[in-house]
CSV table of C-alpha atoms in Angstrom, one decimal:
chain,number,residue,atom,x,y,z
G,26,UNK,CA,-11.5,8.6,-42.1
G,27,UNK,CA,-13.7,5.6,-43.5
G,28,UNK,CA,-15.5,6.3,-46.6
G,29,UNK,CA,-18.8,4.3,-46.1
G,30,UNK,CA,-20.4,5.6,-49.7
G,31,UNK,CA,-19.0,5.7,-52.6
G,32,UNK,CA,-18.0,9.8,-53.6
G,33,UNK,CA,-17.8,11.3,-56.9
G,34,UNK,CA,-15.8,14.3,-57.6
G,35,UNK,CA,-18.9,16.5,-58.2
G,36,UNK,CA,-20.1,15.7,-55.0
G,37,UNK,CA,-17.1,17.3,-53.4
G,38,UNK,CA,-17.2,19.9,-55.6
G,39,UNK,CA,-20.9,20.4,-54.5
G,40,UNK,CA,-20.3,20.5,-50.9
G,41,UNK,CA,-17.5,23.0,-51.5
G,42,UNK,CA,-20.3,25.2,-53.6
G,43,UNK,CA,-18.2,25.1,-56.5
G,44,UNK,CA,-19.9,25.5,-60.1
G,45,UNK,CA,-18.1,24.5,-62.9
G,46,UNK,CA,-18.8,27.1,-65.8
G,47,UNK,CA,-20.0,24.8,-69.0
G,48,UNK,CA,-17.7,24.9,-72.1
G,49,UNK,CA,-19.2,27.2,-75.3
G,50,UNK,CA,-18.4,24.3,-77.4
G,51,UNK,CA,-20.2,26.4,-80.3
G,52,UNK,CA,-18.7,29.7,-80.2
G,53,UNK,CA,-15.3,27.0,-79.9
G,54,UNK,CA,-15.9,25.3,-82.7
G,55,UNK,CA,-16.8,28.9,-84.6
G,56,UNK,CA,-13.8,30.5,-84.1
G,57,UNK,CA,-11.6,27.4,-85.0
G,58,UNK,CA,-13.4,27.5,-88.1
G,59,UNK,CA,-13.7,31.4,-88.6
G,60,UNK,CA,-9.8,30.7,-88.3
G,61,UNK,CA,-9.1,28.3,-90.6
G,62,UNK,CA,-11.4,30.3,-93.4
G,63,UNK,CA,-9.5,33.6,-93.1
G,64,UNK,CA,-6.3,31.7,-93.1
G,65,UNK,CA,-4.0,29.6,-96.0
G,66,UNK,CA,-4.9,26.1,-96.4
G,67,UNK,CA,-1.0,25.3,-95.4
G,68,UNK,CA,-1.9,27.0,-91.7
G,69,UNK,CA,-1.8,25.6,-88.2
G,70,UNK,CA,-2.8,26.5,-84.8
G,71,UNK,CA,-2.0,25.3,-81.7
G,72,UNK,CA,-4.2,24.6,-78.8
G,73,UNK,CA,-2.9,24.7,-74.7
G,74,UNK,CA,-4.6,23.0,-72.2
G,75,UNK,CA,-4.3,24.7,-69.2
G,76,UNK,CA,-6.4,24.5,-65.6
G,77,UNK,CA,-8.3,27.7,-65.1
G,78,UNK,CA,-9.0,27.3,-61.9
G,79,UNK,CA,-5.6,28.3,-61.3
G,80,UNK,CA,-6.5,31.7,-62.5
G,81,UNK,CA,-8.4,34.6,-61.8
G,82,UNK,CA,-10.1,36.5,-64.6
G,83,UNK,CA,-10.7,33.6,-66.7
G,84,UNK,CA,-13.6,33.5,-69.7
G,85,UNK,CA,-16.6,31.7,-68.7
G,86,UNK,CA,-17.1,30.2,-72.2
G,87,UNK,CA,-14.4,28.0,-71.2
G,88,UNK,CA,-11.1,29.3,-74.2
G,89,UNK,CA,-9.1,32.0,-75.2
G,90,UNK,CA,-8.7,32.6,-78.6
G,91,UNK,CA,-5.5,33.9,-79.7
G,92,UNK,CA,-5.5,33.5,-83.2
G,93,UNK,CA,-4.8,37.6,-83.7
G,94,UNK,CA,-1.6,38.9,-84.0
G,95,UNK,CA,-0.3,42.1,-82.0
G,96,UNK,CA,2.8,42.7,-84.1
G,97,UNK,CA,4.6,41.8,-86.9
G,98,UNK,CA,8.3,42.1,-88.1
G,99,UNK,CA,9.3,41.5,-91.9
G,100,UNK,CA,12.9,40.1,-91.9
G,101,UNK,CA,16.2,41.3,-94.3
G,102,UNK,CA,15.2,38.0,-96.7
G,103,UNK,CA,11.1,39.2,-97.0
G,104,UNK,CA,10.1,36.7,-94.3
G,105,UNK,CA,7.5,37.8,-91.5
G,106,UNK,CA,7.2,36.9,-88.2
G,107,UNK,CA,4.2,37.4,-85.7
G,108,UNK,CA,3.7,37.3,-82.4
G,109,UNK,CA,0.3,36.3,-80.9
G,110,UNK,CA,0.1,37.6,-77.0
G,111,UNK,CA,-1.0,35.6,-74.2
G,112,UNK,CA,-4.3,36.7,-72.3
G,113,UNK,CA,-4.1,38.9,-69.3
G,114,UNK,CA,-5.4,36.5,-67.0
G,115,UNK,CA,-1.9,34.4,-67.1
G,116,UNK,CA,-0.3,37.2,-66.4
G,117,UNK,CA,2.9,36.2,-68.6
G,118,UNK,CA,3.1,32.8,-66.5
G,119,UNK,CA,3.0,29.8,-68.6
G,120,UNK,CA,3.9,26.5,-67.7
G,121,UNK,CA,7.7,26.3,-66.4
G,122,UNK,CA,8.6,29.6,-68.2
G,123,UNK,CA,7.5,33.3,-68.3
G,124,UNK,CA,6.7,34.4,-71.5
G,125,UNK,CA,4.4,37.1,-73.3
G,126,UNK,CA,3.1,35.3,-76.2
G,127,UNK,CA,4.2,33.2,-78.9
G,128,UNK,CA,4.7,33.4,-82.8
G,129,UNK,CA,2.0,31.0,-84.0
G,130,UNK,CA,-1.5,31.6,-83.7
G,131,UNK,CA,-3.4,29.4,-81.0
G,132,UNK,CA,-6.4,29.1,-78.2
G,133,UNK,CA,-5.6,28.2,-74.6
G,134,UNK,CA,-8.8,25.9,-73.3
G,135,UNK,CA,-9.5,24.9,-69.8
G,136,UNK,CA,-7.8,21.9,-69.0
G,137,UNK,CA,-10.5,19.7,-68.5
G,138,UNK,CA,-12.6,20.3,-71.5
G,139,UNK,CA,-9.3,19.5,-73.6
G,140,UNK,CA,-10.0,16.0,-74.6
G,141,UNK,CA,-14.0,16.6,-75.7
G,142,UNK,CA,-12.4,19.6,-77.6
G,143,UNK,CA,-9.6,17.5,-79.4
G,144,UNK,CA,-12.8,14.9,-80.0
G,145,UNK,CA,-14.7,17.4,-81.3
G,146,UNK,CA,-12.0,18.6,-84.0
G,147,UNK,CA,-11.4,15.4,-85.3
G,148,UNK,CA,-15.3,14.4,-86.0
G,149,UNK,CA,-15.1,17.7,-87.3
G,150,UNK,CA,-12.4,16.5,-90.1
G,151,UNK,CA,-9.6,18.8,-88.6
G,152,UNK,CA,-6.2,16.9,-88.2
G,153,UNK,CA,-5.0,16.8,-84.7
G,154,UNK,CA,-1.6,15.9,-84.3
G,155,UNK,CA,0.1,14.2,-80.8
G,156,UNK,CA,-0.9,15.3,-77.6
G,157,UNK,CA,2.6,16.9,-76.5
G,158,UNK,CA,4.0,19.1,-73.8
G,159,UNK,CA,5.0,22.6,-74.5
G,160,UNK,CA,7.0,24.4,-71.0
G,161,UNK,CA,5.2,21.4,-68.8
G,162,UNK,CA,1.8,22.3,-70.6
G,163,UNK,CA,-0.5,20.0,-72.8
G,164,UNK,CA,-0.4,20.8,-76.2
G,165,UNK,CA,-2.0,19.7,-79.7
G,166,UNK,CA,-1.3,21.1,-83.5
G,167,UNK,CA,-4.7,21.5,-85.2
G,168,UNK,CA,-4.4,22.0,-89.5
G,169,UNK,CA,-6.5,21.0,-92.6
G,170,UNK,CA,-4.3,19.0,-94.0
């Protein structure tokens, strides 16, 4: 089929009747920083882009935040360790792997808002380390200093 016009993606996505939600870029930026005030200057979180249009059940305001731990475990040498679970709405699928959760604190954002959000954090002042792949998933350490 000849394309006689030129087609943008949202036209497509218009025909189709499909509505992309918009991205609460406030109540984002809140809870990184809500975060970051409750937390030790030393602390890190970790944000996961991932596409939610592969998933049913997702939050309209475009992120997850999982910054609050459901259980802890205090080691034999006074260490703890956390463990931060994953939303329902994954459904313990992430990337290549099945897993519940993980043991650092972080917020999984729709996959195509991830690059205005990384933007965002470092006109913010946050430090935003290397875009990297965690289980096939794109992934970026957020921290003060």
């Amino acid at each position: 089929m000849a394309v006689t016009k030129f087609v943008r993606a949202q036209d497509i996505l218009k025909e189709k009747g499909f509505k992309v939600p918009p991205f609460d870029t406030a109540g984002f930026q809140n809870a990184v920083v809500e975060f970051f005030q409750k937390n030790d200057v030393s602390a890190k979180l970790t944000i996961f882009g991932v596409r939610f249009v592969d998933y049913e059940g997702t939050p309209k305001c475009g992120f997850s935040d999982c910054t609050q731990y459901s259980s802890s475990e205090t080691w034999s040498d006074g260490r703890k360790s956390f463990h931060y679970d994953l939303p329902d709405y994954l459904d313990c699928r992430f990337g290549y792997s099945a897993t519940t959760g993980f043991s650092t604190p972080f917020f999984i954002v729709d996959e195509p808002y991830l690059t205005n959000v990384v933007a965002l954090l470092k006109m913010a002042g946050f430090i935003v380390g290397r875009k990297r792949r965690v289980l096939g998933v794109p992934t970026y350490d957020i921290t003060l200093v």
